[in-house]
Amino acid sequence: MATQIVMDRTGDSRHFFEQDDRKQLAKAEERFKKLTRQGFTAATRTAAGDLNVVRTFDPTVEETLFYPRLVGG
């Protein structure tokens, strides 16, 4: 089971989906596209545990983290 973790100012929410279920996979891909269009950065973990920024949905990834753009000034 794969997970999409969405961070925001209230904490985080987790969305689980089965990678072999076409309906769940389509929903996860749409969530990926929606969040990245809204300005969230998507990242996956490397084998060493580091984060790797991704720009396209990969259905084979076990965990994707979405975090909002940092705003400062």
One Martini backbone bead per residue (centre of mass of N, CA, C, O) as a GRO file, in nm:
protein
   73
    1MET     BB    1   0.097   0.037   0.023
    2ALA     BB    2   0.047   0.364  -0.044
    3THR     BB    3   0.162   0.712   0.025
    4GLN     BB    4   0.016   1.036   0.088
    5ILE     BB    5   0.170   1.332   0.221
    6VAL     BB    6   0.009   1.622   0.364
    7MET     BB    7   0.129   1.935   0.424
    8ASP     BB    8   0.033   2.184   0.672
    9ARG     BB    9  -0.066   2.419   0.909
   10THR     BB   10  -0.226   2.162   1.066
   11GLY     BB   11  -0.026   1.938   0.937
   12ASP     BB   12  -0.140   1.611   0.843
   13SER     BB   13  -0.219   1.395   0.564
   14ARG     BB   14  -0.336   1.063   0.471
   15HIS     BB   15  -0.304   0.870   0.160
   16PHE     BB   16  -0.425   0.563   0.064
   17PHE     BB   17  -0.304   0.310  -0.184
   18GLU     BB   18  -0.344   0.084  -0.435
   19GLN     BB   19  -0.131   0.005  -0.703
   20ASP     BB   20  -0.346  -0.225  -0.838
   21ASP     BB   21  -0.573   0.004  -0.835
   22ARG     BB   22  -0.704   0.196  -1.074
   23LYS     BB   23  -0.886   0.389  -0.912
   24GLN     BB   24  -0.680   0.472  -0.691
   25LEU     BB   25  -0.457   0.562  -0.885
   26ALA     BB   26  -0.615   0.792  -1.021
   27LYS     BB   27  -0.661   0.953  -0.759
   28ALA     BB   28  -0.361   0.992  -0.689
   29GLU     BB   29  -0.284   1.142  -0.947
   30GLU     BB   30  -0.481   1.377  -0.913
   31ARG     BB   31  -0.366   1.473  -0.644
   32PHE     BB   32  -0.087   1.537  -0.746
   33LYS     BB   33  -0.171   1.750  -0.958
   34LYS     BB   34  -0.326   1.940  -0.772
   35LEU     BB   35  -0.098   2.007  -0.568
   36THR     BB   36   0.115   2.110  -0.775
   37ARG     BB   37  -0.067   2.338  -0.888
   38GLN     BB   38  -0.085   2.474  -0.587
   39GLY     BB   39   0.249   2.452  -0.499
   40PHE     BB   40   0.340   2.189  -0.425
   41THR     BB   41   0.585   1.976  -0.311
   42ALA     BB   42   0.733   1.681  -0.436
   43ALA     BB   43   0.847   1.385  -0.249
   44THR     BB   44   1.098   1.136  -0.216
   45ARG     BB   45   1.264   0.854  -0.113
   46THR     BB   46   1.557   0.731  -0.076
   47ALA     BB   47   1.754   0.474   0.019
   48ALA     BB   48   1.904   0.685   0.229
   49GLY     BB   49   1.649   0.899   0.312
   50ASP     BB   50   1.627   1.106   0.112
   51LEU     BB   51   1.509   1.375  -0.064
   52ASN     BB   52   1.316   1.379  -0.381
   53VAL     BB   53   1.228   1.570  -0.626
   54VAL     BB   54   0.911   1.569  -0.800
   55ARG     BB   55   0.703   1.613  -1.117
   56THR     BB   56   0.592   1.316  -1.134
   57PHE     BB   57   0.399   1.050  -1.138
   58ASP     BB   58   0.466   0.744  -0.939
   59PRO     BB   59   0.323   0.427  -0.890
   60THR     BB   60   0.589   0.287  -0.733
   61VAL     BB   61   0.572   0.465  -0.495
   62GLU     BB   62   0.533   0.448  -0.145
   63GLU     BB   63   0.625   0.766  -0.083
   64THR     BB   64   0.466   1.090  -0.069
   65LEU     BB   65   0.561   1.428  -0.025
   66PHE     BB   66   0.376   1.723   0.068
   67TYR     BB   67   0.476   2.070   0.041
   68PRO     BB   68   0.468   2.386   0.094
   69ARG     BB   69   0.544   2.681   0.026
   70LEU     BB   70   0.764   2.908   0.123
   71VAL     BB   71   0.704   3.205   0.320
   72GLY     BB   72   0.884   3.515   0.308
   73GLY     BB   73   1.048   3.846   0.434
   0.00000   0.00000   0.00000
